[in-house]
Coordinates of C-alpha atoms in Angstrom, one line a residue:
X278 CA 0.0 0.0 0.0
X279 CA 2.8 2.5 1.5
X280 CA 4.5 1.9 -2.9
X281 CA 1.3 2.5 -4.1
X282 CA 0.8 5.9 -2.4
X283 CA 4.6 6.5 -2.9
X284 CA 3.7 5.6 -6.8
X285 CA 0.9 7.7 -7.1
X286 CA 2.2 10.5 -5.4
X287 CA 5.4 10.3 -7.6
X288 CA 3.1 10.3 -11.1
X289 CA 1.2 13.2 -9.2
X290 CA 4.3 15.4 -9.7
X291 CA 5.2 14.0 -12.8
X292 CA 1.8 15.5 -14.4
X293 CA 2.2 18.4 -12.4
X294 CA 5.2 19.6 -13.9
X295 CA 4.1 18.5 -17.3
X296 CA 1.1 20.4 -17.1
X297 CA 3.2 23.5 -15.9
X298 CA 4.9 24.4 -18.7
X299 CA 1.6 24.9 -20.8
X300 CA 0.8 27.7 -20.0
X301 CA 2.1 31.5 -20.0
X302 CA 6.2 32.0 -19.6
X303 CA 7.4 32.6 -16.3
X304 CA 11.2 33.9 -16.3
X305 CA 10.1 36.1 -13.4
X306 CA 11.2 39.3 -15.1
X307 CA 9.0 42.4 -15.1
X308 CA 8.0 45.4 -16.3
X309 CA 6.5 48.2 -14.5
X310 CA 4.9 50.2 -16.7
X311 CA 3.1 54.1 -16.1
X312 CA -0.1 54.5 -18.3
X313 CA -3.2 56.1 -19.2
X314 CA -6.2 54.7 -17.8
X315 CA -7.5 52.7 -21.3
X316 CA -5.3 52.7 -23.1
X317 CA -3.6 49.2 -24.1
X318 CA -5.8 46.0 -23.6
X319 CA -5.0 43.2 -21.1
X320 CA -4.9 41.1 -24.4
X321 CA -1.8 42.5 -25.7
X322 CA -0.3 42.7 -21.8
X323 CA -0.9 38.9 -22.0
X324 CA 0.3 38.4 -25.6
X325 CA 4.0 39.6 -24.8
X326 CA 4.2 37.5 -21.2
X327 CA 2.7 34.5 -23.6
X328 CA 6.2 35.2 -26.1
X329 CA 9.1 36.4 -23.9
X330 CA 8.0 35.4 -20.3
X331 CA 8.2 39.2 -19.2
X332 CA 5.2 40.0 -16.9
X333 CA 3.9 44.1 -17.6
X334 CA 2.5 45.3 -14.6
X335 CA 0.8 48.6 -14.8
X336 CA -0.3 51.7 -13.0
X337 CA -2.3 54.4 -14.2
X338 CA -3.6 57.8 -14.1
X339 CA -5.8 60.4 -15.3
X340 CA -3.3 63.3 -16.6
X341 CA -0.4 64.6 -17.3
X342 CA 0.0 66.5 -14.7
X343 CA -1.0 64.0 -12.7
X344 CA 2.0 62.1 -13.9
X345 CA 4.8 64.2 -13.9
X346 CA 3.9 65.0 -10.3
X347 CA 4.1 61.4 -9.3
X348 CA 7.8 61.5 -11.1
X349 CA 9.5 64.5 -9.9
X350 CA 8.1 63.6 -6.4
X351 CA 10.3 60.5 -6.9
X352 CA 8.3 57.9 -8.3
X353 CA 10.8 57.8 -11.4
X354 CA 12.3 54.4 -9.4
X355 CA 8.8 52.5 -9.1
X356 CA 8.7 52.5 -12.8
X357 CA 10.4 51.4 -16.4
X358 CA 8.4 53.2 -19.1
X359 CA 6.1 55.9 -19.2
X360 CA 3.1 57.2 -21.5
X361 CA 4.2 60.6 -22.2
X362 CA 2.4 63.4 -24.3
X363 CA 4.0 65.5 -26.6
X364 CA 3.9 68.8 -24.5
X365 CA 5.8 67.3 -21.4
X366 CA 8.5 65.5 -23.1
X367 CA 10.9 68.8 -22.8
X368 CA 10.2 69.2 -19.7
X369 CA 11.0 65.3 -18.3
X370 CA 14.6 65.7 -20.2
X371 CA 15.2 68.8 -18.5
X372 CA 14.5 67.3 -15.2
X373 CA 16.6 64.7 -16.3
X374 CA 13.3 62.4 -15.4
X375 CA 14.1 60.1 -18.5
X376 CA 17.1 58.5 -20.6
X377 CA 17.6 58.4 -24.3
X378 CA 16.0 55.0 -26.2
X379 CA 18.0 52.0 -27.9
X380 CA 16.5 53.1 -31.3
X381 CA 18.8 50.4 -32.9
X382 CA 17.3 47.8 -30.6
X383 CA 13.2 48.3 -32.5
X384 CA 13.2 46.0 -35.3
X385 CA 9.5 47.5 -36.1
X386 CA 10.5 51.4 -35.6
X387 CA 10.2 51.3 -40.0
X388 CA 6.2 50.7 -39.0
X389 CA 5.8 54.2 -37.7
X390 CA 4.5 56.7 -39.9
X391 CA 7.2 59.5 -41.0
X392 CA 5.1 62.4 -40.4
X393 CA 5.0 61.1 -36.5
X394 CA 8.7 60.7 -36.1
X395 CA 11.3 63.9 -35.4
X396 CA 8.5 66.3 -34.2
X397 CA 9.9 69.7 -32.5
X398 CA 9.5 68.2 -28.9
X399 CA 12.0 65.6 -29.6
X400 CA 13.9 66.1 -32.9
X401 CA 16.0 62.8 -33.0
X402 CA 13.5 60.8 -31.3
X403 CA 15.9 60.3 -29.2
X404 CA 14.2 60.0 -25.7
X405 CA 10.4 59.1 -27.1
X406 CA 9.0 56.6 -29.5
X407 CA 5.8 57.6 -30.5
X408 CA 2.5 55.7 -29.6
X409 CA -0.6 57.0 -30.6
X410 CA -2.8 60.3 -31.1
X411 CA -5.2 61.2 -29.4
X412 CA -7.8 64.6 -30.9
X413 CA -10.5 66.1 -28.7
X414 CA -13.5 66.8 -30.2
X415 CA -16.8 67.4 -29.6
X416 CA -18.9 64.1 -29.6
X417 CA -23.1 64.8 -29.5
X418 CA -25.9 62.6 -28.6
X419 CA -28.2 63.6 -31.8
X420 CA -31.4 62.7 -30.4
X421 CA -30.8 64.6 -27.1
X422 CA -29.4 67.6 -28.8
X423 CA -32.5 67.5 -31.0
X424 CA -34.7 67.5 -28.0
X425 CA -32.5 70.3 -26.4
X426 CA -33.0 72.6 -29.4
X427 CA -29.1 72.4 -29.4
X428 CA -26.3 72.6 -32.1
X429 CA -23.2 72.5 -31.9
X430 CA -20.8 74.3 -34.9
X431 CA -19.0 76.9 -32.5
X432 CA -17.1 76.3 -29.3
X433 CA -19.2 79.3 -28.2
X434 CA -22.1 77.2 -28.7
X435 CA -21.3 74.8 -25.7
X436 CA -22.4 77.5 -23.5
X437 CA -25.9 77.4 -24.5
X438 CA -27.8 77.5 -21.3
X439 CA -30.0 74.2 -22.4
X440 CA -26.7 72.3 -22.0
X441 CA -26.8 73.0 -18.4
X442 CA -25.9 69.6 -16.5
X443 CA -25.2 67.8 -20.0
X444 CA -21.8 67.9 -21.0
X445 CA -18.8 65.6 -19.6
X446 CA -15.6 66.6 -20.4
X447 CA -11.8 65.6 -19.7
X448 CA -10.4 66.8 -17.0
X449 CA -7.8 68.3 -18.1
X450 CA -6.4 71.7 -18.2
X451 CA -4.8 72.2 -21.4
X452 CA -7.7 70.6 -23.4
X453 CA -10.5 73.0 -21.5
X454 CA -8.1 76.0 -20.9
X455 CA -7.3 75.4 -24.8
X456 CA -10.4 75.2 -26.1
X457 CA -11.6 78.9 -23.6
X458 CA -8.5 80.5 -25.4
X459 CA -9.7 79.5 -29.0
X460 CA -13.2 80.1 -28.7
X461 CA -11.4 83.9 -28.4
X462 CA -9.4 83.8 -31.1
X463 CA -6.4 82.8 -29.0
X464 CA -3.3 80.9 -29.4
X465 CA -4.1 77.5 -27.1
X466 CA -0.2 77.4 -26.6
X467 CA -0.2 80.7 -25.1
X468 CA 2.4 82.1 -22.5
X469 CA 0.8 85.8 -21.9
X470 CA -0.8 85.4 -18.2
X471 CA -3.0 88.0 -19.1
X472 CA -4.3 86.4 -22.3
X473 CA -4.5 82.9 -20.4
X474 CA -6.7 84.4 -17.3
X475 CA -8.9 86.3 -19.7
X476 CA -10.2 83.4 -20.4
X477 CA -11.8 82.3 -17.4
X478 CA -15.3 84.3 -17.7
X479 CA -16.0 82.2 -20.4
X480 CA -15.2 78.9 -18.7
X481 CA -17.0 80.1 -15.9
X482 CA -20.0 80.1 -18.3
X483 CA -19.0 76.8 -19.1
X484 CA -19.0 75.3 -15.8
X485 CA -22.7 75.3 -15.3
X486 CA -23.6 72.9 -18.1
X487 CA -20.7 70.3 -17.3
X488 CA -22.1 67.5 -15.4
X489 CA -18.9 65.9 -15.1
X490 CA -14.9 65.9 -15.4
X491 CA -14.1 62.6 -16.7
X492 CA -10.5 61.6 -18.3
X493 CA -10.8 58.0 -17.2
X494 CA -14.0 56.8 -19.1
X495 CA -15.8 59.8 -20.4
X496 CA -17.5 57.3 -22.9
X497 CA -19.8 56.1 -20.2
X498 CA -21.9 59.5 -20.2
X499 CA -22.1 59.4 -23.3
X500 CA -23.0 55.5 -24.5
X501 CA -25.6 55.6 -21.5
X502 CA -27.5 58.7 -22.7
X503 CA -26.7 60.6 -19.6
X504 CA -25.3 63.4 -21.4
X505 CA -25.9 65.3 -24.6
X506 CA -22.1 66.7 -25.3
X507 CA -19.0 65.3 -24.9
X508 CA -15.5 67.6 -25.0
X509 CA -13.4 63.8 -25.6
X510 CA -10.8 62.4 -26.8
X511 CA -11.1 60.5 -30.4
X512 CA -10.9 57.2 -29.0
X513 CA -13.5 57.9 -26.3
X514 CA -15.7 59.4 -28.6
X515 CA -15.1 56.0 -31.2
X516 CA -15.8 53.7 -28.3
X517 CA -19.3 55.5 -27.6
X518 CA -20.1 55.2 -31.2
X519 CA -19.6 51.7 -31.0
X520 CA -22.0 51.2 -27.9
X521 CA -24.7 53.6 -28.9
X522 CA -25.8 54.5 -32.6
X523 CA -26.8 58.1 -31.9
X524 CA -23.8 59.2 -30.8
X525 CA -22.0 61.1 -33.7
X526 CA -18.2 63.7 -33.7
X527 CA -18.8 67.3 -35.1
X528 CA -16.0 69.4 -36.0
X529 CA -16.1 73.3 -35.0
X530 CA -15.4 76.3 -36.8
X531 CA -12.3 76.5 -34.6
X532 CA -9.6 73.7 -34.8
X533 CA -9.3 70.4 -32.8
X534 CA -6.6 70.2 -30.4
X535 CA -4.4 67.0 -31.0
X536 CA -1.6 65.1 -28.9
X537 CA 0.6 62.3 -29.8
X538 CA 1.6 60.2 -27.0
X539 CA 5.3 58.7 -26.5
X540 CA 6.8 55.8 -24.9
X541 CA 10.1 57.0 -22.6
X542 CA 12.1 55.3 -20.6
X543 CA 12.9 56.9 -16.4
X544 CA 15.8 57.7 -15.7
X545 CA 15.8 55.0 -13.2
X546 CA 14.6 52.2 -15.1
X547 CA 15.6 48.7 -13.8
X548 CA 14.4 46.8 -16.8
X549 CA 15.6 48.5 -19.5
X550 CA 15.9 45.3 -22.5
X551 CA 12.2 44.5 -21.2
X552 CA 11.0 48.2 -22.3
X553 CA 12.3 48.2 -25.2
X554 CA 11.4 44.5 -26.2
X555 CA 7.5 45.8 -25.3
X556 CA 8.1 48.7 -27.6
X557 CA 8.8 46.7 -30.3
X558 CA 6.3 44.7 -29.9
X559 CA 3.9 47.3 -29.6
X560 CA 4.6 48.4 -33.4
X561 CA 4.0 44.9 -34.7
X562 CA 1.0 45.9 -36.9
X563 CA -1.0 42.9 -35.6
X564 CA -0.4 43.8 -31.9
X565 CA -1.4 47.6 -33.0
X566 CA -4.5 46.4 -34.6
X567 CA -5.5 44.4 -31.3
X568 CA -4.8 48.0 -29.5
X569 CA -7.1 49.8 -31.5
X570 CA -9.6 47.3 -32.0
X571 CA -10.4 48.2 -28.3
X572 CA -9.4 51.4 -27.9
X573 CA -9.7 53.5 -31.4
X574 CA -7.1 56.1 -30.9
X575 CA -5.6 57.5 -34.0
X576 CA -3.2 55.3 -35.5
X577 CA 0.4 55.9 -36.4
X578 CA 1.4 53.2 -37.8
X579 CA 1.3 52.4 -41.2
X580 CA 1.6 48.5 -41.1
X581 CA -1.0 48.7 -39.1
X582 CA -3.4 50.7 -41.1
X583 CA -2.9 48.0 -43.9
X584 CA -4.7 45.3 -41.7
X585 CA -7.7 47.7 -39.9
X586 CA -11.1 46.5 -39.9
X587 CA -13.7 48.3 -41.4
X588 CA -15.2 48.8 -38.2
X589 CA -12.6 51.1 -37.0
X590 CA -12.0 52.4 -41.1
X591 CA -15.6 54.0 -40.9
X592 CA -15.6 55.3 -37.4
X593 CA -15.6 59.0 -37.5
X594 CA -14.6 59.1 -33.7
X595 CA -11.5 56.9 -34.5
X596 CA -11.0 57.1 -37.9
X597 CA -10.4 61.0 -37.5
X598 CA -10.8 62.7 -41.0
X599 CA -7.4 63.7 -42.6
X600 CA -8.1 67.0 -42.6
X601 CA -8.9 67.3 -39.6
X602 CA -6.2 66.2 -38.2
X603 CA -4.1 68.3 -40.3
X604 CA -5.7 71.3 -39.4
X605 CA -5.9 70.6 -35.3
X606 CA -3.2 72.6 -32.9
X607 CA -0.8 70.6 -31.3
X608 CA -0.6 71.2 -27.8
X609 CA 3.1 72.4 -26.8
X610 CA 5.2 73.2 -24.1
X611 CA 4.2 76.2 -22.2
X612 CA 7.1 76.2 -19.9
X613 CA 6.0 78.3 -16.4
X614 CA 3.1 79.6 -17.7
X615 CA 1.7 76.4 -17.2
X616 CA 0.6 77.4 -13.5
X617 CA -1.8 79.7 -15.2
X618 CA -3.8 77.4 -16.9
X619 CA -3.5 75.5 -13.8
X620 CA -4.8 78.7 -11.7
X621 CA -7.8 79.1 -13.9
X622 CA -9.0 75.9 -14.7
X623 CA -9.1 75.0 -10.4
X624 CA -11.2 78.4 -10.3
X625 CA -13.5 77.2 -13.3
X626 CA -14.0 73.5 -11.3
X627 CA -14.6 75.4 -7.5
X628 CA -16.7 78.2 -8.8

């Protein structure tokens, strides 16, 4: 009895350990990765431990302020790469927050489209790769701006007073402070403190008809009905669309405001062959296409844009028209003047 339990126990193990190695890599490496909220399915997070064993582990958050905060107040070591917008990149080299990229190392860096590579924030690319764009538009419910007696063609025109309580927007300060200084004929990149605080009258009449600050999910208002304007990003806006049928993008008189984000590396990162193994992965056009299958930002990849589904072809929230892109401000580096915009969009929230 005592060699059959022995037996049993030993062919136990056996299947154990056979059975162990079927599923998902485990080298016990890591990578600790700083992200949007939304931004890059678990599916693709599981793809890459599936190939090289590397587990991504990631935090989030809402803004880029938010972000850069967490950083400079020494958070830098809890992390090996970072979602970075365009506007911000300056600013993290100056701190010396992150370290130049192994461009020679990203076998799929030939995937990215040329017109996203050697922007003005980062000439050489050689601290950011670039990820995606994201545009903010104006997304409508058209049966509850019908019933409202509400159209949208102006920025001015998301003041109406029959918005009141029906507009979520992202809560963030160079979108809404951006879109205040256009609707006045302003620059959104500008550095005059008297220019940027004149525009706070017309966010206060704003504030009224916002029924909540959302940069984590604003597409929930907005799928569920429970709001009749949206001030989104594209892939928000693209997602809603998908959910809910009359939900529809307009484009203003003014311009859209557009952001690419980046992938950079902290100074301090531990695992630096892991982020850059997850970059290149990233650009593989059928790991790209899995991103934006669930999250229709706009795409800057061309390989990618070869395998796209129709689904997110004839999205107008994801799909952004060429020319609209073209024609959007990108949102820049502000240097101090930034506690401004900070000054009057925490007046335009506690009003």
């Amino acid at each position: 009895m005592k060699r059959k339990v022995i037996a049993l126990f030993v062919t136990t193990m056996l299947l154990m350990t056979l059975f162990s190695g079927c599923g998902k890599k485990d080298s016990g490496e890591k990578l600790y990765l700083y992200n949007w909220t939304e931004y890059i399915p678990q599916n693709v997070y599981d793809a890459f431990e599936e190939e090289t064993g590397i587990k991504v582990i990631e935090s989030t958050f809402s803004s880029n302020e938010e972000m850069l905060a967490k950083l400079t107040a020494g958070g830098s070591d809890q992390y090996d790469l970072v979602m970075a917008s365009c506007y911000v990149v300056e600013a993290m080299v100056e701190q010396d927050l992150i370290q130049p990229i192994h461009k020679e190392n990203l076998e799929n860096l030939g995937n990215i489209s040329a017109t996203a590579l050697n922007q003005d924030f980062d000439p050489d690319n050689e601290y950011s790769i670039p990820f995606m764009s994201t545009i903010t538009v104006i997304a409508v419910n058209k049966e509850k701006c019908k019933e409202l007696g509400v159209e949208i063609k102006t920025f001015d025109d998301l003041l109406n007073p029959a918005l009141e309580n029906n507009i979520v927007a992202v809560d963030d300060v160079r979108e809404i402070v951006g879109i205040a200084l256009k609707a006045q004929g302003q620059d959104s990149n500008s550095r005059d403190q008297a220019v940027i605080e004149a525009a706070l009258p017309w966010l206060l009449k704003l504030q009224p008809n916002i029924k909540a600050y959302d940069s984590d999910s604003p597409k929930t208002l907005l799928a569920a009905n429970d709001v009749a304007v949206g001030i989104v990003y594209n892939t928000d806006a693209g997602m809603a669309i998908k959910e809910n049928p009359d939900i529809d993008v307009v484009f203003t008189e003014e311009p859209c405001q557009i952001s690419m984000d980046n992938f950079v590396m902290t100074a301090n990162a531990q695992n630096v062959e892991n982020a850059e193994k997850f970059i290149d992965f990233i650009h593989r056009p059928e790991i790209y296409k899995m991103i934006l299958d669930e999250f229709p930002s706009v795409c800057l990849n061309d390989a990618a844009l070869e395998v796209l589904d129709e689904e997110y072809l004839n999205n107008p929230g994801s799909n952004v028209e060429a020319s609209e892109i073209e024609r959007a401000d990108m949102i820049g580096e502000v240097g101090d003047a930034v506690v401004w915009y900070d000054e009057v969009f925490t007046k335009m929230k506690t009003n």
